[in-house]
């Protein structure tokens, strides 16, 4: 389907709106669709922070790439 036709029908990816910022913790159930929740950069960042915190609490090593995750994955694997 062409972009113009999709937009006319209201199902173009340009028509999708990002989810609002959601304040949450690891005990809260998600009440939004995953795709919508993760469409918001702040929600995604908070989720990564909560996951890393949980891993650390369980003595599981984690690191987060600032830019190139592939490079970090290879570097970490080589150092193990």
Tab-separated table of N, CA and C in Angstrom, residues 22 32 34-35 49 55 63-64 76 79:
chain	number	residue	atom	x	y	z
A	22	UNK	N	5.278	7.001	31.238
A	22	UNK	CA	4.622	6.218	32.281
A	22	UNK	C	5.608	6.015	33.418
A	32	UNK	N	-0.429	-1.048	28.968
A	32	UNK	CA	-0.420	-0.591	27.575
A	32	UNK	C	0.143	-1.713	26.707
A	34	UNK	N	2.725	-3.434	24.406
A	34	UNK	CA	4.191	-3.350	24.456
A	34	UNK	C	4.725	-2.393	23.390
A	35	UNK	N	4.243	-2.518	22.184
A	35	UNK	CA	4.715	-1.672	21.083
A	35	UNK	C	4.481	-0.194	21.388
A	49	UNK	N	16.644	0.613	32.726
A	49	UNK	CA	17.179	0.888	34.065
A	49	UNK	C	16.631	-0.091	35.098
A	55	UNK	N	18.844	-7.126	37.581
A	55	UNK	CA	19.975	-8.017	37.321
A	55	UNK	C	21.064	-7.820	38.376
A	63	UNK	N	25.909	-4.670	31.304
A	63	UNK	CA	26.464	-3.386	30.881
A	63	UNK	C	25.591	-2.890	29.733
A	64	UNK	N	25.607	-1.590	29.563
A	64	UNK	CA	24.742	-0.987	28.550
A	64	UNK	C	25.590	-0.208	27.557
A	76	UNK	N	32.876	-7.684	25.296
A	76	UNK	CA	32.549	-8.372	26.554
A	76	UNK	C	32.800	-9.869	26.422
A	79	UNK	N	36.500	-10.687	26.552
A	79	UNK	CA	37.069	-10.499	27.886
A	79	UNK	C	36.647	-11.575	28.877
